[in-house]
XYZ file of C-alpha atoms in Angstrom:
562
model
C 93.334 124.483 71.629
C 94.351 127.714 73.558
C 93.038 128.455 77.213
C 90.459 130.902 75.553
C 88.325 127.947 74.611
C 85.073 126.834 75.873
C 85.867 123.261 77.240
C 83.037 120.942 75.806
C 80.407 118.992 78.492
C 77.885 116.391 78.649
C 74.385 117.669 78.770
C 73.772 117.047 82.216
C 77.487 118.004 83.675
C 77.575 114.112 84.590
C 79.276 111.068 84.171
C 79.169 109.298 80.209
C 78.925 105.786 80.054
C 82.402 103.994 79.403
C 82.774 104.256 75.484
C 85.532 102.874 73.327
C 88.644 104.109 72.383
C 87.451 106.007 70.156
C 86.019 108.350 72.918
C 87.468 111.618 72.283
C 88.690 112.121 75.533
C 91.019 108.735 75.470
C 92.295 109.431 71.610
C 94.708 112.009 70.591
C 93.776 116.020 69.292
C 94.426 116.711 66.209
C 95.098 120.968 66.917
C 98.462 120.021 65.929
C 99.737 118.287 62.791
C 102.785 115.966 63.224
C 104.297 117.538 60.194
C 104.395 121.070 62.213
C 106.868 119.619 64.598
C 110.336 120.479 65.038
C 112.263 117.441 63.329
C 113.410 116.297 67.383
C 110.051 116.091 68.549
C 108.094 114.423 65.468
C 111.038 112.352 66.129
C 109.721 111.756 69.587
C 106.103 111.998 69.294
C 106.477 108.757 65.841
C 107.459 106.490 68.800
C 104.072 106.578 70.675
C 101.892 106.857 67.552
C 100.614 103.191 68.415
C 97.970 101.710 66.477
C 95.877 99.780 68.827
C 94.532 100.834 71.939
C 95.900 103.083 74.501
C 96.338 105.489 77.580
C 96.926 109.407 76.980
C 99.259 110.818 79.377
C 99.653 114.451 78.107
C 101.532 116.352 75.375
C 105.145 116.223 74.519
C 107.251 119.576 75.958
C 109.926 120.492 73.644
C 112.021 123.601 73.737
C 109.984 125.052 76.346
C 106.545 124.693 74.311
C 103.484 122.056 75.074
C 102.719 120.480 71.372
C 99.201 119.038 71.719
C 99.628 117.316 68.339
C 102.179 115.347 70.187
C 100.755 112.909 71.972
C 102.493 110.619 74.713
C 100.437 107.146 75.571
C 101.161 103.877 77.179
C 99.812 100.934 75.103
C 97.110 99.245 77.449
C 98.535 95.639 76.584
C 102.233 96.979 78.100
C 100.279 97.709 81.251
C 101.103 94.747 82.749
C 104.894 94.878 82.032
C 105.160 96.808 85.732
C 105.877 100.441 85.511
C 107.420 102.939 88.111
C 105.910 106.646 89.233
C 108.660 108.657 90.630
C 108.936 111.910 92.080
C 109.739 114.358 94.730
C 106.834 115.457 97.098
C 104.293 117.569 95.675
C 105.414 117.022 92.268
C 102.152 115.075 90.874
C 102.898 111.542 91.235
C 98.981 110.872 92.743
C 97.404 112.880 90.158
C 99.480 110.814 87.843
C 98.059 107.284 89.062
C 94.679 108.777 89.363
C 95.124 109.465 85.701
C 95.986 106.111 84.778
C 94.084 104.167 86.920
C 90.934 105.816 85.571
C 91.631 105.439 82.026
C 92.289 102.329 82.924
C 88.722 101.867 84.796
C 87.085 103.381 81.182
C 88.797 100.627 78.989
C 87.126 97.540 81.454
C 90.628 97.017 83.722
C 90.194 96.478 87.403
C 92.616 98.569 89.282
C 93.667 98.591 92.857
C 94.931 101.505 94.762
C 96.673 102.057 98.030
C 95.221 105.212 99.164
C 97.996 106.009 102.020
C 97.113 110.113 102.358
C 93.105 109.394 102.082
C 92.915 111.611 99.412
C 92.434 109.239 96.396
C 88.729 108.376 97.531
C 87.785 111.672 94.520
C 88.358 108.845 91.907
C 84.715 107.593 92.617
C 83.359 110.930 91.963
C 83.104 113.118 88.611
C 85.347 116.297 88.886
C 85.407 119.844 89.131
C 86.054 121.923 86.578
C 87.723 125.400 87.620
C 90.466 127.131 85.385
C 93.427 125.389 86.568
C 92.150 122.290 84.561
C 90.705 123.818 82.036
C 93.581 125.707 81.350
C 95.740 122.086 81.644
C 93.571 120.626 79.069
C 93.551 123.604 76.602
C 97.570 123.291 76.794
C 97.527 119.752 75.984
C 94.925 119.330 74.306
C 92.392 116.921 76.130
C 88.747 116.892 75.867
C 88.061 117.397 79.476
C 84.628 115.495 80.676
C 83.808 114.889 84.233
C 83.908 111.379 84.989
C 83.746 109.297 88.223
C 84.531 104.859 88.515
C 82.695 102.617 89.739
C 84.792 102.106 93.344
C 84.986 99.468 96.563
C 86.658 101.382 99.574
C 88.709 99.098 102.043
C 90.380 99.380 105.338
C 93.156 97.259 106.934
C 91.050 94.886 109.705
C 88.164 97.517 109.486
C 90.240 100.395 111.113
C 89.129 103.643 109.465
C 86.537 103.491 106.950
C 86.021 100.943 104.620
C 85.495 97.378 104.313
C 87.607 95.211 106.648
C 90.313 93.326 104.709
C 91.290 90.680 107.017
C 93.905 87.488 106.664
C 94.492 84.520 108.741
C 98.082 83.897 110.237
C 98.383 80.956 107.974
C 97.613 82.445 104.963
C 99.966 85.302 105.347
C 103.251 83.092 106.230
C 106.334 83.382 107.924
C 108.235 85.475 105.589
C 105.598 88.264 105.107
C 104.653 88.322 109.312
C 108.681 88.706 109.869
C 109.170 91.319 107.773
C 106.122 93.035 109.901
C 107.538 92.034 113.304
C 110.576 93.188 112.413
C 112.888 90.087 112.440
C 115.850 89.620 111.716
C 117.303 86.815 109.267
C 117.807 84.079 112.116
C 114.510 85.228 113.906
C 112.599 84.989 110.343
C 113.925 81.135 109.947
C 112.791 80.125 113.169
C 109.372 81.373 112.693
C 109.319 79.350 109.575
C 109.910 76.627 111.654
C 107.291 77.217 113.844
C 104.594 77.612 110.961
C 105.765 74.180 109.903
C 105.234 72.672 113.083
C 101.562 73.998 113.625
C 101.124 72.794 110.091
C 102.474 69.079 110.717
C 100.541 69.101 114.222
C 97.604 70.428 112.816
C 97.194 73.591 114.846
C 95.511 76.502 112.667
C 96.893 79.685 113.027
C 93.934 82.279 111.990
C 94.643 85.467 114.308
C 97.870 86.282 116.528
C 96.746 84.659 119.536
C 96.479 81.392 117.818
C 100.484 81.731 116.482
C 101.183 83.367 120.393
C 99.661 80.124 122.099
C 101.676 77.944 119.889
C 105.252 79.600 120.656
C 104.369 79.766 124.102
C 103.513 75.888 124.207
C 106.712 75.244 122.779
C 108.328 77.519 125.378
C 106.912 75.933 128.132
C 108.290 72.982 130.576
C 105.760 70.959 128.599
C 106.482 71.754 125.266
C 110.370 72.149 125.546
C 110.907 68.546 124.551
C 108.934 69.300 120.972
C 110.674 72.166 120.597
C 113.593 70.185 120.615
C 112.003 68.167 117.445
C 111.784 71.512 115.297
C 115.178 71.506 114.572
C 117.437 74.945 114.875
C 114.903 76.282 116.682
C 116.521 77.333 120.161
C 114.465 78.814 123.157
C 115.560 81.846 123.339
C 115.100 82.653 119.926
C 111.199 81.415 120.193
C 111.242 83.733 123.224
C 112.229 86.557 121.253
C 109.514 85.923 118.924
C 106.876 85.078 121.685
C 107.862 89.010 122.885
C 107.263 90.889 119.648
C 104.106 89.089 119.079
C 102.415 89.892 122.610
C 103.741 94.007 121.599
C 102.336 93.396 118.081
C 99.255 92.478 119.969
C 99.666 94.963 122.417
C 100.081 97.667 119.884
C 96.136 96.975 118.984
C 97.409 95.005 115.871
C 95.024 91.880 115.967
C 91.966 93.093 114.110
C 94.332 92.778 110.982
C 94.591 88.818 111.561
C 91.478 86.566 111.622
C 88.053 85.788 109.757
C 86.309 85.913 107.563
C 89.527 86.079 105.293
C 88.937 88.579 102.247
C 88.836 86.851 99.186
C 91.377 88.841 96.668
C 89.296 87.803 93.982
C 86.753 90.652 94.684
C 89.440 92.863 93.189
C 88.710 91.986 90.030
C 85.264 92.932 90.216
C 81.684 90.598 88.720
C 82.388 87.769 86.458
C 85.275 87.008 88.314
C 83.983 84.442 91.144
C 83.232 87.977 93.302
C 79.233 87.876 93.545
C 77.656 91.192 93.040
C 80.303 92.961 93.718
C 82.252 95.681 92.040
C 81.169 97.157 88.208
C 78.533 95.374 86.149
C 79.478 92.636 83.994
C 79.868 92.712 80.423
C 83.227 93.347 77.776
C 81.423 97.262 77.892
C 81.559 97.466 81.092
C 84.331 99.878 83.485
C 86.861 98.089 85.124
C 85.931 98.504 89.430
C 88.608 100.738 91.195
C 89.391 99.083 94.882
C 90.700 101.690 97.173
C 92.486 100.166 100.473
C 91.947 103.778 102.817
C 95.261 103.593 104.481
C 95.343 106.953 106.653
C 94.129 105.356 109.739
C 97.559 103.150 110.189
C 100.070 105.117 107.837
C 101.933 105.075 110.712
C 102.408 101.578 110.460
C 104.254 101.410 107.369
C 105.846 97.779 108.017
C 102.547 96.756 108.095
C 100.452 98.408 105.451
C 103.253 97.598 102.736
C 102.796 93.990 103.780
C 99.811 93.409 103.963
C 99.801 94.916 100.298
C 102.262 92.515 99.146
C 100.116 89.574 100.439
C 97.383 90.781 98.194
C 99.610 90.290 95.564
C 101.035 87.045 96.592
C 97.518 85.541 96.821
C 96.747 86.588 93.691
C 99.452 85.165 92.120
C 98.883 81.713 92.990
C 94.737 81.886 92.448
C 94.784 83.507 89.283
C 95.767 81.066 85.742
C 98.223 81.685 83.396
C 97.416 84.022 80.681
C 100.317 84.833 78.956
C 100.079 88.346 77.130
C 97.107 89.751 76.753
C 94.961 92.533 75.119
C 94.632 94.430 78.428
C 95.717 93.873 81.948
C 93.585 91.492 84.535
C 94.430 94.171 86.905
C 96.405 96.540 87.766
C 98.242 97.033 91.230
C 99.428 100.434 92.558
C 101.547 100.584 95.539
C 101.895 103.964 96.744
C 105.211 104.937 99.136
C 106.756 102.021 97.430
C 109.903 102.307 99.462
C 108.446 101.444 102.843
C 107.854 98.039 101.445
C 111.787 97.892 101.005
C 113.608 99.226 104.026
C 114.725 96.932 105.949
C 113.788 94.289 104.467
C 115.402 90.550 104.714
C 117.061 89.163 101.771
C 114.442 86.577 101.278
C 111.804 89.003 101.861
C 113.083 91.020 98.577
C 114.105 87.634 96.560
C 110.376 86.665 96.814
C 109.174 90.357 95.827
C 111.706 89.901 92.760
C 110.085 86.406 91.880
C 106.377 87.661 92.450
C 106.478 90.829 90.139
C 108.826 89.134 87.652
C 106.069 86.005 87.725
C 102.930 87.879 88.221
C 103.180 89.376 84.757
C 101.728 86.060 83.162
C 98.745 86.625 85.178
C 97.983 89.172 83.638
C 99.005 91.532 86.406
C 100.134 94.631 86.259
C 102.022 96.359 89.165
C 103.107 100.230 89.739
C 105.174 100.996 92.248
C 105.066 104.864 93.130
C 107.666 106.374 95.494
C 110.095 109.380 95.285
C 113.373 107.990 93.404
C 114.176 105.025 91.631
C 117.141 103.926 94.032
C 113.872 103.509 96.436
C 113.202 99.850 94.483
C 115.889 97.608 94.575
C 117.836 97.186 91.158
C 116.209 93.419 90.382
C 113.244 94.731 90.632
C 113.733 98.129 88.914
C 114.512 95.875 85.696
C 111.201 94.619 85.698
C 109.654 97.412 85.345
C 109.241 98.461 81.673
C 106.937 101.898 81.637
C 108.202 104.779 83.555
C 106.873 108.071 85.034
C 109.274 110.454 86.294
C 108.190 113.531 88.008
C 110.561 116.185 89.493
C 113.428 116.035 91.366
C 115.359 118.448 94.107
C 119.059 118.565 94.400
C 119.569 120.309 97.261
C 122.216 117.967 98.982
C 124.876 115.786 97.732
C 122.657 112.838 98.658
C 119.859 114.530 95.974
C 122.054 115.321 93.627
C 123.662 111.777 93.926
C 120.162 110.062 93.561
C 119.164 112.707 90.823
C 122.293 111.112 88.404
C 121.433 107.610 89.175
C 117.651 108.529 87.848
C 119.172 109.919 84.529
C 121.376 106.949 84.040
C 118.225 104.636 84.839
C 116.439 106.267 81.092
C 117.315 105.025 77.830
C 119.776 107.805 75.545
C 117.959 111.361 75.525
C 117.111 114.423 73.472
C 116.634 115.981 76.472
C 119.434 117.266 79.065
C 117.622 114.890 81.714
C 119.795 116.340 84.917
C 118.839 120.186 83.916
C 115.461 118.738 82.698
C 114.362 117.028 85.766
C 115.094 119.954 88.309
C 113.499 122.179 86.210
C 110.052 120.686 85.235
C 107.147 121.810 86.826
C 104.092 120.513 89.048
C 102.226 117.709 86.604
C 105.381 117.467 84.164
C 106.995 114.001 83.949
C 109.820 112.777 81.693
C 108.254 108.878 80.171
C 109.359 106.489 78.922
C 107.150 102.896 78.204
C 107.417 99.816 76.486
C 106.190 99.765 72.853
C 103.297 97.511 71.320
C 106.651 95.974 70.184
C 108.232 95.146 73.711
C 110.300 98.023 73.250
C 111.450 100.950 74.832
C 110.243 104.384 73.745
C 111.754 107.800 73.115
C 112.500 109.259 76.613
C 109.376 112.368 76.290
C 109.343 115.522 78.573
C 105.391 115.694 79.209
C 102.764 117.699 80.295
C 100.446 115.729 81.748
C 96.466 115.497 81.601
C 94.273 116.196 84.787
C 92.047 113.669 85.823
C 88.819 113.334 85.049
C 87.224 112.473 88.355
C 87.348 114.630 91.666
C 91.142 115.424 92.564
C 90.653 115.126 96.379
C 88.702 113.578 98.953
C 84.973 112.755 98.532
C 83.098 114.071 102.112
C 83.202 111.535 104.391
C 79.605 111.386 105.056
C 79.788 110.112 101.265
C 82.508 107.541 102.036
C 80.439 106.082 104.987
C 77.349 105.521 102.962
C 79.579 104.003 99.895
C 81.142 101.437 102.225
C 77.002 100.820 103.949
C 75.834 100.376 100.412
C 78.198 97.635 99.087
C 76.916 94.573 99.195
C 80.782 93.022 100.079
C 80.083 94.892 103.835
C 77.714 91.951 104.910
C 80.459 89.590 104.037
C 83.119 91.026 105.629
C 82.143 93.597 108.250
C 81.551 91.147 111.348
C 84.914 89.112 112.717
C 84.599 85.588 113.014
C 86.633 83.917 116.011
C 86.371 80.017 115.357
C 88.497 77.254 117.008
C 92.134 77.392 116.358
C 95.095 76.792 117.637
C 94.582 78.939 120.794
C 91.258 77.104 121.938
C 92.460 73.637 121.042
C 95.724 74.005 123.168
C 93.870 75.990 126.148
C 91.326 72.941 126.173
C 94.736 70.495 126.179
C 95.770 72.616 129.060
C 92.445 72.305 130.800
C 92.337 68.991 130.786
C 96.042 68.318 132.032
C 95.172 70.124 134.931
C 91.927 68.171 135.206
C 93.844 64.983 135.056
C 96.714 66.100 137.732
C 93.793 67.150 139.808
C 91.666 63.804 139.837
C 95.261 61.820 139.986
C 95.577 59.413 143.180
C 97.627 60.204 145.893
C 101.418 59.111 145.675
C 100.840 57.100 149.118
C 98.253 54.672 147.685
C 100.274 53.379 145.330
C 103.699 51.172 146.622
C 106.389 52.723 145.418
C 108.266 50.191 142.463
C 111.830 48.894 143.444
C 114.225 50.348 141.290
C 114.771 47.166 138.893
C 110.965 47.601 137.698
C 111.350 51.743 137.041
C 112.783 51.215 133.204
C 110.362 49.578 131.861
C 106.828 51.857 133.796
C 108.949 54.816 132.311
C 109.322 53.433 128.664
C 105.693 52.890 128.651
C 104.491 56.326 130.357
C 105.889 57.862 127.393
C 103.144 56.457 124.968
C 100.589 57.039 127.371
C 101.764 60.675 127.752
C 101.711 60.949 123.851
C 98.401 58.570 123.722
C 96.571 60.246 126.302
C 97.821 63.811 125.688
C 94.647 66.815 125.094
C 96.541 67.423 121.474
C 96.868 64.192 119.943
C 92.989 63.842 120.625
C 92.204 67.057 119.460
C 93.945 66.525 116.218
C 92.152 63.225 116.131
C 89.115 64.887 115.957
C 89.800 67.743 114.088
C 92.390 66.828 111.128
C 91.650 63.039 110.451
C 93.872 61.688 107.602
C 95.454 65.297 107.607
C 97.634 64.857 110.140
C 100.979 65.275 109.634
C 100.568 66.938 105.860
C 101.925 70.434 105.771
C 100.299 73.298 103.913
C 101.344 73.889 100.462
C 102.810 77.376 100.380
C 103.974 79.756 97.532
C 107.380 82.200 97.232
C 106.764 84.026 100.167
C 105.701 81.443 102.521
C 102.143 82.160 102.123
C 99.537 79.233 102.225
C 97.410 78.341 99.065
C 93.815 78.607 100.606
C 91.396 76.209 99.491
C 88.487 78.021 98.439
């Protein structure tokens, strides 16, 4: 199909209905026949002729010339063997998830997207057709259509538009909450320590205040002596960790923390315990696309990369154990993948290793998108079986250092990858994925297909009224500040002082002779644990809970009971 080509259309311009694979537009053009190939690149193109169902990513490059009858795909059940988009800026790594994630939409596969630039939002909207993608198509041979998904638009603690995605203290852990206060190894085990106190005493931790009362508590001349019961925990550490807490706060950080809790469940759209939310029901139907609009705090990357790897961890311990299956449950995207890494604590990246090696039998499928490979630490590099590698510069001896650890990253090549990679253009990747087999295929220089929904920003006036019009904004859009740890230990507080006050007067009372003063101090003790504000507030509010701590999963989050 040359450039000269009229580009074929619905009727109407609009959106189709989600068809099968058989829909032109997600099944290789036959312009080409195989047997017109060089012998190299029919070599190439027999390793992703896969029977069963599949993603197009755009037409094989070889010797300079796009082959349209060469078609390079992904197998949608190897979506959920991880995968890696890599590239230097402005190179096309967006585009390229935007391309995947609606294909993947069109064969019925949720897909989440971290939308850190705020210009992902077009994937909710058919696209524009101008000569730029026409002219992409006719070189690779795509049916162009304009097509838009069915899309949920989110925003961290309702900052920025979108639906508020909101977690409790509890359910986000120790590890996750020290990798976003910035804490260092020792800091990160004493906070531990502290979640499993307020877990044996009963305290909830929903926002920051709650987990900011309870490390002041155990600060405090009163609750220095139970401090001293949470072993290794000293008081200048918990000081430390009081301080970066009240800046957190400070910093305007507390809408993030708190209730009601999302439900990551709503990610996969109806049908999946998620109301009326998301795409219709039915094995027809598109998978929903859920956009988290990150622009608002992208600079707060500690926290935005965490918060994304708590969605993660909470769907890992709700959803069952599928084992492999004919398409992905969903699939996770998680765009500037290296801020998630730097700096992180060793267990912080053991229990990303453990989650995204784990998550797979889920039925989860997770991208990580970032600039070079060296960006995701080697363990979890291995898991990641389908790869996307735009262009890279090697202007320094730090680039051209990263650019040969890339090239020995890819399985043996055709291709000269170090003169390959420098040289490809704008929307040009070198692939390689996993087989229906479990293997790895051909590396393939590609020319990749544009999307077919809007390739930029939808107004915003457009964005309001989609996040008005869900019917997940009622749910989520008002906070809910309940009693926690915060109110329970201000009432304690309240009444000590009411006690002290109403106390008699030290001169009514004869002062004991000194014999007598072992035995009134050995039995003040109970009454001061007795009579104390906390142990009848946990009487009241944990019953035959007291004293069991919350179950909680590789990264120290809590299993919520739902």
């Amino acid at each position: 199909m040359s450039d000269s080509q009229p580009m074929p259309s619905t009727p109407d311009g609009g959106n189709r209905p989600n068809e099968s694979v058989s829909d032109p537009a997600l099944t290789p053009s036959a312009s080409s026949e195989p047997s017109a190939l060089p012998p190299e690149a029919a070599a190439i193109a027999a390793g992703y002729a896969f029977e069963g169902p599949a993603l197009d990513l755009g037409a094989l490059l070889w010797d300079g010339q796009c082959l349209p009858g060469a078609q390079v795909r992904i197998p949608l059940p190897m979506l959920n063997r991880h995968g890696l988009v890599a590239g230097a800026t402005g190179t096309g790594k967006t585009k390229t998830l935007q391309l995947i994630a609606e294909q993947l939409s069109a064969q019925g596969v949720p897909v989440f997207l971290a939308d850190i630039k705020g210009d992902v939002s077009g994937i909710s909207a058919p696209g524009e057709a101008n000569d730029r993608v026409t002219g992409r198509a006719g070189d690779v041979g795509q049916e162009w259509v304009p097509r838009g998904c069915p899309s949920e638009f989110y925003a961290l603690g309702g900052i920025g538009t979108g639906i508020p995605v909101r977690a409790t203290i509890t359910s986000f852990g120790p590890v996750l909450l020290s990798k976003v206060l910035q804490l260092n190894q020792t800091q990160e085990q004493s906070l531990g320590l502290i979640f499993h106190y307020a877990d044996q005493k009963g305290l909830e931790l929903v926002d920051l205040k709650d987990l900011r009362a309870v490390v002041a508590f155990l600060t405090s001349d009163e609750g220095k002596p139970e401090l001293k019961t949470v072993g290794g925990l000293s008081t200048a550490t918990a000081g430390v960790i009081l301080r970066a807490l009240t800046a957190f706060e400070a910093q305007g950080m507390g809408d993030f923390f708190g209730e009601p809790e999302f439900d990551t469940r709503e990610l996969l759209g109806a049908g999946a315990g998620a109301g009326e939310s998301g795409a219709g029901a039915g094995p027809n139907a598109p998978g929903l696309v859920s956009v988290l609009e990150l622009p608002s705090v992208q600079d707060k990357p500690a926290l935005f990369s965490t918060f994304l790897m708590w969605l993660l961890a909470d769907l890992y311990h709700d959803l069952p154990e599928v084992g492999d299956v004919d398409k992905p449950k969903l699939v996770f995207f998680f765009d500037e993948a290296h801020l998630l890494f730097n700096g992180a604590s060793k267990a912080f990246l053991e229990s990303i290793t453990q989650t995204v090696r784990l998550i797979r039998s889920k039925g989860v499928g997770v991208f990580f998108v970032t600039q070079t490979p060296k960006d995701v630490p080697a363990d979890v590099l291995a898991q990641l079986g389908n790869r996307v590698q735009h262009a890279l510069r090697a202007f320094t001896p730090e680039d051209e250092k990263a650019l040969k650890a890339t090239v020995r990253t890819f399985p043996n090549s055709a291709y000269d990858l170090e003169e390959t990679l420098t040289g490809i253009g704008t929307g040009e990747a070198v692939v390689t994925v996993l087989s229906e087999k479990g293997a790895p295929t051909p590396v393939a220089v590609t020319r990749l297909r544009a999307p077919q929904s809007l390739m930029g920003p939808i107004p915003a006036a457009d964005l309001e009224r989609a996040v008005r019009d869900s019917p997940l904004y009622g749910r989520y859009a008002e906070a809910v500040d309940r009693e926690s740890a915060y109110e329970r230990l201000s009432a304690r507080e309240a009444e000590r002082a009411a006690a002290s006050e109403s106390a008699p007067a030290p001169a009514e009372a004869p002062r004991p002779a000194k014999p007598k003063a072992a035995p009134k101090e050995s039995g003040g003790v109970v009454e001061q644990v007795m009579g104390s504000g906390m142990f009848k507030s946990l009487l009241r509010s944990m019953g035959t809970q007291i004293g069991r701590e919350i179950s909680r999963s590789v990264f120290g989050t809590a299993k919520r009971r739902r």
